[in-house]
Coordinates of C-alpha atoms and ligand atoms in Angstrom, one line a residue:
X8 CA -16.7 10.1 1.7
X9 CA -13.3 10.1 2.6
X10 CA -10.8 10.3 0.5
X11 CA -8.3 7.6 1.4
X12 CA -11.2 5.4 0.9
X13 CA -11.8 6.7 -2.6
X14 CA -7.8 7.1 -3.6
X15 CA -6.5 8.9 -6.4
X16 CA -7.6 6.5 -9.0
X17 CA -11.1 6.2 -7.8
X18 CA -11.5 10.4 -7.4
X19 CA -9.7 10.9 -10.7
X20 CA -12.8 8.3 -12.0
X21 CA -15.3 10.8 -10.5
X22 CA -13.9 13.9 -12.1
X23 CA -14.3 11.9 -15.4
X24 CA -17.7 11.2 -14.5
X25 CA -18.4 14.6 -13.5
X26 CA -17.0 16.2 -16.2
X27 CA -18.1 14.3 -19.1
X28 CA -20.0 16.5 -22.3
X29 CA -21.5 15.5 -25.5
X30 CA -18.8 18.2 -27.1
X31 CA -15.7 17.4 -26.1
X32 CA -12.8 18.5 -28.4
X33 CA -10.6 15.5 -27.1
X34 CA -9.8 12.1 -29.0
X35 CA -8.7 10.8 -25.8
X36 CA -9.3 12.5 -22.9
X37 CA -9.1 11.9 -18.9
X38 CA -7.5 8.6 -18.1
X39 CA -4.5 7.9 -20.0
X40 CA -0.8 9.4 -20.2
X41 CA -1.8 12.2 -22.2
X42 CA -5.0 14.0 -23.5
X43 CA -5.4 13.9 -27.4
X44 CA -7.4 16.8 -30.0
X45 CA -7.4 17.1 -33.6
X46 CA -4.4 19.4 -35.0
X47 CA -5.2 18.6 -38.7
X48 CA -6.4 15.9 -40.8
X49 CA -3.9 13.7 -39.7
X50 CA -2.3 14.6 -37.0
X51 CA -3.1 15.4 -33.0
X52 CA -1.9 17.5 -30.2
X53 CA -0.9 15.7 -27.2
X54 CA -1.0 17.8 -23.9
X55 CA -0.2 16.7 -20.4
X56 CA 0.2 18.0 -16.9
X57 CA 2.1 17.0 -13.8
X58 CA 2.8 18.7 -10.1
X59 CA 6.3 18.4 -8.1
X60 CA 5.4 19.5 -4.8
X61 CA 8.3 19.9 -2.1
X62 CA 7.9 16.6 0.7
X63 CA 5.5 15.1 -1.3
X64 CA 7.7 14.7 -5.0
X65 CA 10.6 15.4 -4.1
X66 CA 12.8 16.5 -0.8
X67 CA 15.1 19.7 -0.9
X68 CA 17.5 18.3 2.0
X69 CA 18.9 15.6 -0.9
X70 CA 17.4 17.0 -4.4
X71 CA 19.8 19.6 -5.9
X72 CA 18.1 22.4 -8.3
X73 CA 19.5 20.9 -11.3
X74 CA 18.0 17.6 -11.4
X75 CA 14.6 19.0 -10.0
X76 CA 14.6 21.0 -13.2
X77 CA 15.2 18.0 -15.5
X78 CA 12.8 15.5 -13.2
X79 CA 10.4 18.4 -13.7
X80 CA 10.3 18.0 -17.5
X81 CA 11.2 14.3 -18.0
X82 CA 8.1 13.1 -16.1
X83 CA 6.4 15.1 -18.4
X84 CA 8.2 14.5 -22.0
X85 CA 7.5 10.5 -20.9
X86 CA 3.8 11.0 -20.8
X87 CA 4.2 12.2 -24.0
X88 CA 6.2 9.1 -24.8
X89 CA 4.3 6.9 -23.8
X90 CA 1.5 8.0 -26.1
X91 CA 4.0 7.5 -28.5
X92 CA 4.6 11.4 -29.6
X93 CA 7.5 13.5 -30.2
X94 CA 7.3 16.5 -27.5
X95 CA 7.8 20.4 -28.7
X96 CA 7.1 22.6 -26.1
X97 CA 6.4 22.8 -22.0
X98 CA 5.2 25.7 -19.7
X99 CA 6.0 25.9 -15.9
X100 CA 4.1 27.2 -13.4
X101 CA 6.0 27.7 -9.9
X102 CA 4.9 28.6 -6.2
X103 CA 8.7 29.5 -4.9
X104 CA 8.5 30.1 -1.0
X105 CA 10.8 32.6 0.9
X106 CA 14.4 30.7 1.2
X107 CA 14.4 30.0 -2.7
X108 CA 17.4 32.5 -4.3
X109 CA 17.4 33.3 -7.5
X110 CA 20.5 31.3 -8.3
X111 CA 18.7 28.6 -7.3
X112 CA 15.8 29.2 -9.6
X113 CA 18.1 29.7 -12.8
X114 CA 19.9 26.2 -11.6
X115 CA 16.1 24.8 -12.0
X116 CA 15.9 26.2 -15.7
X117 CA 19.6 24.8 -16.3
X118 CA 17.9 21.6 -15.7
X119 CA 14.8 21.7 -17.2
X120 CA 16.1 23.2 -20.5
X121 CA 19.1 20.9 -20.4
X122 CA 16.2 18.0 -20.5
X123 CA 14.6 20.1 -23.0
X124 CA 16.9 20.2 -25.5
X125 CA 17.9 17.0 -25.7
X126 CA 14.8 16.3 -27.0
X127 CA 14.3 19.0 -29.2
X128 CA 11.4 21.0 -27.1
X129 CA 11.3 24.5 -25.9
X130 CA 9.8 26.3 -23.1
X131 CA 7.2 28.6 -24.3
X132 CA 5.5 30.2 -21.0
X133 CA 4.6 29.7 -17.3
X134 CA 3.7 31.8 -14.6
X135 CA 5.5 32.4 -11.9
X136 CA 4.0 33.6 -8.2
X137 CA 6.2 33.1 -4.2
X138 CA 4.2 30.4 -2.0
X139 CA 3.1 30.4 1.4
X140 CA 3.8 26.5 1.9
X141 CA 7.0 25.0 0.3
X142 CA 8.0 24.8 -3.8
X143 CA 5.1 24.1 -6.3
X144 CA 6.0 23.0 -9.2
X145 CA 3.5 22.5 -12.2
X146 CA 4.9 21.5 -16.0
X147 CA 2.7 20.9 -18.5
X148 CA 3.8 19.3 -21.7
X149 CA 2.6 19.5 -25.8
X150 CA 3.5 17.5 -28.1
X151 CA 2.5 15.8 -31.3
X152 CA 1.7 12.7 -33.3
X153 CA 0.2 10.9 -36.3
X154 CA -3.6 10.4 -35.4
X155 CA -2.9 7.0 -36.7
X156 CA 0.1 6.1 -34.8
X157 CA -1.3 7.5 -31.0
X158 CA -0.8 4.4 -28.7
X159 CA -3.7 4.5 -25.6
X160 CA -3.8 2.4 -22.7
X161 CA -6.9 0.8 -24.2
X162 CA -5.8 -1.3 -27.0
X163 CA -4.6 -5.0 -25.0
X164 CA -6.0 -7.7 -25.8
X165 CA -6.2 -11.3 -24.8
X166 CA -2.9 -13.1 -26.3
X167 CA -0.8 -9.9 -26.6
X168 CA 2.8 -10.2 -25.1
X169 CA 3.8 -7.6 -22.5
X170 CA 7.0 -5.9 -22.5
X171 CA 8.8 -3.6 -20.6
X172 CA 11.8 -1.3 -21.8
X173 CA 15.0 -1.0 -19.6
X174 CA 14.5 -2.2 -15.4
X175 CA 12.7 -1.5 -12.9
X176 CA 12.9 -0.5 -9.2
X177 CA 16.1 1.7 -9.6
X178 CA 14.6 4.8 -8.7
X179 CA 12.7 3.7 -5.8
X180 CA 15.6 2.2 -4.4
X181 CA 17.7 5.2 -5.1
X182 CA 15.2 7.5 -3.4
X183 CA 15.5 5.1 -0.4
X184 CA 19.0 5.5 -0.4
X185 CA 19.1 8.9 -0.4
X186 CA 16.2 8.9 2.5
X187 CA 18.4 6.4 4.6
X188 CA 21.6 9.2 3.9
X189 CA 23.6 6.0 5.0
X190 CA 27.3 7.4 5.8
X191 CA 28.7 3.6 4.1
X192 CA 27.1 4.5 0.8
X193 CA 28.6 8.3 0.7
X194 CA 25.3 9.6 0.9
X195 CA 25.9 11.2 4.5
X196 CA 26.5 14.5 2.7
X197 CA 24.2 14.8 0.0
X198 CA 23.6 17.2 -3.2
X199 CA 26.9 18.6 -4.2
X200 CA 29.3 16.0 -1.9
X201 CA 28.6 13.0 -3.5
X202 CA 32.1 12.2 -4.7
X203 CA 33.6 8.7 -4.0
X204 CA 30.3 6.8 -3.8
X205 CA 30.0 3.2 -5.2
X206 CA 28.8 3.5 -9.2
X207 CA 25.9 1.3 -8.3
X208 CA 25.2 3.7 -5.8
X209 CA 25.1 5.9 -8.0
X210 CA 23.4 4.5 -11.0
X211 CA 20.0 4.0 -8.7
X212 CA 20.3 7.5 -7.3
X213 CA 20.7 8.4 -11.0
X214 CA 18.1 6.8 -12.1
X215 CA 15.9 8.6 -9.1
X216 CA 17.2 12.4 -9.9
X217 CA 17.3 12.5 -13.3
X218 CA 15.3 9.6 -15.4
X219 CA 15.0 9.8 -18.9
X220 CA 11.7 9.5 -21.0
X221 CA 12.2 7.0 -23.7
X222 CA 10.7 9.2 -26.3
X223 CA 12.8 8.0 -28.8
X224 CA 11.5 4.3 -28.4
X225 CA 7.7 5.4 -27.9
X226 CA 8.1 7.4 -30.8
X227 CA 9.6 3.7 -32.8
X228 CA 7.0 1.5 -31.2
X229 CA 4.6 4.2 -32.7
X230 CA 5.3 4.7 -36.0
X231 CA 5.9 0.7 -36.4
X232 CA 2.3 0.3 -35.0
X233 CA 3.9 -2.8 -33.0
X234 CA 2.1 -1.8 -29.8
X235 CA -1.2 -2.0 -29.1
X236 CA -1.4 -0.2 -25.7
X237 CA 1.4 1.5 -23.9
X238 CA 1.6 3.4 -20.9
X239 CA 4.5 4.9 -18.8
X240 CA 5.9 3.4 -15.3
X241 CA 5.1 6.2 -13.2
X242 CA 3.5 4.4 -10.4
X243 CA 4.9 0.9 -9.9
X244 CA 4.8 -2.1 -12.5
X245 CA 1.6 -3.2 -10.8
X246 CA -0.1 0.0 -10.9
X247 CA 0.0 1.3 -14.3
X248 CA -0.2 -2.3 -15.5
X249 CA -3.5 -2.2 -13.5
X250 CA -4.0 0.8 -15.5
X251 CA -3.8 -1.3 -19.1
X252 CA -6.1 -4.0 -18.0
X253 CA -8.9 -1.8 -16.5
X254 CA -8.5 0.0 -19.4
X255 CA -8.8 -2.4 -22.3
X256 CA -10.9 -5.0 -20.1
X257 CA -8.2 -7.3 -20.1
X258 CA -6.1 -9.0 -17.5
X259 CA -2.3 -10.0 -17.4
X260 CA -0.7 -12.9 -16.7
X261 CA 3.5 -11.5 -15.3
X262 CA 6.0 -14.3 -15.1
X263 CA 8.1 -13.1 -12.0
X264 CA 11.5 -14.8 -13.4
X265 CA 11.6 -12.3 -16.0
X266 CA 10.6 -8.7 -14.6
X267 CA 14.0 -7.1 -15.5
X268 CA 16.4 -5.4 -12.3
X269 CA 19.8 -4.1 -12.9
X270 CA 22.9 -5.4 -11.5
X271 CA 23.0 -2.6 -9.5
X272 CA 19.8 -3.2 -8.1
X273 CA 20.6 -6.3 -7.4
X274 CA 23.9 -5.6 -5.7
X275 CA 22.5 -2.6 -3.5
X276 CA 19.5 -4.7 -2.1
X277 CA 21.1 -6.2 1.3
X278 CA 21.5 -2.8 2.2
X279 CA 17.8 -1.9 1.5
X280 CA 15.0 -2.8 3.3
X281 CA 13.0 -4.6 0.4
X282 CA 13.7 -7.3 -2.6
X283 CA 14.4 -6.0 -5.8
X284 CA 11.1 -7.6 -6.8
X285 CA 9.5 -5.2 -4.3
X286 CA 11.3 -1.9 -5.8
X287 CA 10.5 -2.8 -9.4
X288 CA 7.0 -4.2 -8.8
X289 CA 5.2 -1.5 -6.2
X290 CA 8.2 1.4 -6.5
X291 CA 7.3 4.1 -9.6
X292 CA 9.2 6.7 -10.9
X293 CA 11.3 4.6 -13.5
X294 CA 9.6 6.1 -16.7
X295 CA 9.9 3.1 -18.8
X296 CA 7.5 2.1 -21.0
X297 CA 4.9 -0.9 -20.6
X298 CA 3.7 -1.9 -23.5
X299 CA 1.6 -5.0 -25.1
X300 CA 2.4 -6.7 -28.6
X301 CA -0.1 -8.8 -31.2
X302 CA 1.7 -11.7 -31.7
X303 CA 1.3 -11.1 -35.3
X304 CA 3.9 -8.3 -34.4
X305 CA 6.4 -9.6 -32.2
X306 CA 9.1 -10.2 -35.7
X307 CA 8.8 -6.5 -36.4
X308 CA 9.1 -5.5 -32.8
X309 CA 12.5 -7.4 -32.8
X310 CA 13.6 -5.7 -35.6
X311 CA 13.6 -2.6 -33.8
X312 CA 16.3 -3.8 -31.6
X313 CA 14.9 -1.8 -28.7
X314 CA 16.2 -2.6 -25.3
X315 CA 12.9 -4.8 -23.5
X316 CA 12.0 -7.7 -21.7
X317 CA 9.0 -9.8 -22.9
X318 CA 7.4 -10.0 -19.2
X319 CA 3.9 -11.8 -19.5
X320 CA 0.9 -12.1 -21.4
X321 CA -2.6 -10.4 -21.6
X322 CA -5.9 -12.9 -20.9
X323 CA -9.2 -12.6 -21.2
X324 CA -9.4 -13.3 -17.6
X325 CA -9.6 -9.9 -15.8
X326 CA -7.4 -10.4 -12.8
X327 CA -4.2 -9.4 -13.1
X328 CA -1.6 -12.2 -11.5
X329 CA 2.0 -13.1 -10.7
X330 CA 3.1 -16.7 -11.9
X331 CA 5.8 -17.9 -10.5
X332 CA 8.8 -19.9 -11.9
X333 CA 7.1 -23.2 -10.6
X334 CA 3.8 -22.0 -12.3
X335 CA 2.1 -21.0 -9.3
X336 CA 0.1 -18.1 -9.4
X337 CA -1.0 -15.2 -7.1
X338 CA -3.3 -11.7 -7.8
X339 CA -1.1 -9.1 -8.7
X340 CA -2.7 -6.2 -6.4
X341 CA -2.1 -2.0 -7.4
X342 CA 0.7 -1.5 -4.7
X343 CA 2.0 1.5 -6.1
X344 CA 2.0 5.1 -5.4
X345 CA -1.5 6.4 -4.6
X346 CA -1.8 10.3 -2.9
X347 CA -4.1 9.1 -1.2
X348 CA -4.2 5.7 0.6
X349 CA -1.3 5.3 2.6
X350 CA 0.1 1.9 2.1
X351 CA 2.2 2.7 -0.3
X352 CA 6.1 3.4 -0.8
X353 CA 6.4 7.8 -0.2
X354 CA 8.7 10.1 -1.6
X355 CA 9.4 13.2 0.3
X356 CA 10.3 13.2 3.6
X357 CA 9.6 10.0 6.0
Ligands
LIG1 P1 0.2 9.9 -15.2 O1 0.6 9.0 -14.1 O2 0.4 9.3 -16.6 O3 0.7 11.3 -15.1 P2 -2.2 10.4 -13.8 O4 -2.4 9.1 -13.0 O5 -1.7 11.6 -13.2 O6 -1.4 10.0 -15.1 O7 -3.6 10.8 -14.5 C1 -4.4 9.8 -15.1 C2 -5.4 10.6 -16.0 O8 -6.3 11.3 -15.2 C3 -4.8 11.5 -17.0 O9 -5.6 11.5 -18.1 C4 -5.0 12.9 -16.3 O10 -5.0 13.9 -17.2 C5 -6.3 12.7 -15.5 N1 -6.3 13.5 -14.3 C6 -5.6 13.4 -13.2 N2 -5.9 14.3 -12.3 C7 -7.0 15.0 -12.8 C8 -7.8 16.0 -12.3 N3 -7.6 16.6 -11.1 N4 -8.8 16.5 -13.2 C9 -8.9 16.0 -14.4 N5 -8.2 15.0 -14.9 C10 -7.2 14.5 -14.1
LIG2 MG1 1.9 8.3 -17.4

């Protein structure tokens, strides 16, 4: 069987398969943002893991060292987030090829431990080897959290509200700025000359670099118990809301008037290719958090005063869909990033 066929989401359902035990130490194990064991009568140990790998996460023509250091731990931290923990410590593994100075390397930790410390975690080991292909970058991430508070992607059901913190689509349009190195947006020379370019401009490219994992708001939405599933935009809106629905045997019903852009967004998109509805819907890499509501919980979710936009509605009916302002409706498909079908909006080099 091919893989392409298969895609990520379909092979990373066979490893489950493959690899399932009667003795598993995991709570929650393969399938949702991060892996869940027993620390102590009421708490758990979340642990995640993620790979940066050079032209296919990121592009070293346009990505300085800094923000690959603190992309490399916020994708991380906002798994953790989005189980609603509080992260505490990260190891890196990294496959440096010839070219890489050391200067270059310490700019990478200036970044990553920059990230780190805003959110009060520390690096606590790694491994470090050179590579024969281009930069490897592994992170994995450990954090912690009330066994009673841990917020899977399982836990929808029919009637809950969906919400979404912040916007969508900014980073995907910001990597396709940077990819396009268009001279009019100040982007001809990238990295360290990016002086003089339009703060839209710079807000999506940003919002590309260096996202920030709303661990803060996971960790409110957790100890509130206002959410009952929550997962973070890695993928695309469609895609990791996919992820919620197959998870809990739901379906989702997104009203397309309300998906949230930014102004810049907005601004930038007659000199992109795509709608902004394209960006946020099928793009990734934003690192909010989707999350669904009880109804019975919507007062104390608004008394969080949490930055989101109320964006649909779970159903009973399994198909995800897009309704339109006029009511009509359509199926709301996984276009997101998948390693392995090729369809689908690329990072990296084109
Ligand atoms: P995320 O986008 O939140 O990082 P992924 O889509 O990478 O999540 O992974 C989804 C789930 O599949 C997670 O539970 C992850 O640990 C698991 N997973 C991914 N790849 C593998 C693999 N090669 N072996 C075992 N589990 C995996
Ligand atoms: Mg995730």
């Amino acid at each position: 069987m091919k893989l392409s066929d298969l895609g990520e989401f379909g092979l990373i359902n066979r490893i489950r398969k493959l690899s399932r035990t009667k003795n598993s130490p995991a709570l929650v194990g393969i399938g949702d943002d991060a892996a869940a064991m027993k620390l102590s009568a009421s708490h758990v140990m979340l642990v995640t893991t993620d790979l940066l790998l050079e032209n296919v996460h990121f592009d070293l023509s346009y990505t300085d060292y800094y923000s690959l250091g603190w992309k490399s731990a916020a994708v991380n931290l906002s798994d953790i987030a989005a189980m609603g923990g509080s992260p505490r410590s990260c190891l890196t593994a990294l496959g440096i090829p010839q070219g890489i100075s050391a200067d270059q390397v310490f700019e990478f930790y200036r970044g990553f431990n920059y990230l780190l410390r805003t959110q009060k975690t520390t690096l606590i080991g790694g491994d470090t080897c050179s590579s024969a292909g281009g930069l490897f970058i592994s992170v994995t991430a450990i954090g912690e959290a009330k066994q009673s508070q841990i917020i899977t992607r399982a836990g929808a059901r029919p009637g809950d509200r969906i919400f979404i913190t912040g916007t969508l689509g900014d980073s995907a349009a910001g990597l396709e700025l940077l990819q396009l190195r268009n001279a009019d947006c100040g982007l001809r020379n990238t990295k360290t000359k990016r002086r003089n370019i339009k703060p839209e401009i710079a807000r999506l490219v940003e919002k590309h670099l260096r996202p920030v994992p709303r661990v803060d708001w996971g960790a409110k939405l957790a100890q509130s118990h206002c959410a009952s599933a929550m997962i973070d935009v890695s993928d695309g809106l469609s895609s990791d809301l996919f992820h919620i629905c197959e998870q809990s045997r739901v379906g989702a019903d997104i009203f397309v008037d309300r998906i949230p852009v930014s102004p810049a967004l907005e601004k930038m998109s007659s000199k992109l290719s795509k709608t902004p509805l394209h960006y946020a819907l099928a793009g990734g890499e934003d690192y909010e958090l989707l999350f669904t509501v009880p109804p019975s919980r919507l007062e104390r979710l608004h008394s969080l005063n949490l930055p989101l936009t109320e964006i649909g509605t779970i159903t009973a009916r399994r198909t995800p869909r897009l309704v339109g302002s006029d009511g009509s409706s359509r199926r709301l498909l996984p276009a997101g990033y998948d390693h392995f079908r090729k369809d689908a909006i690329r990072p990296g080099k084109r």
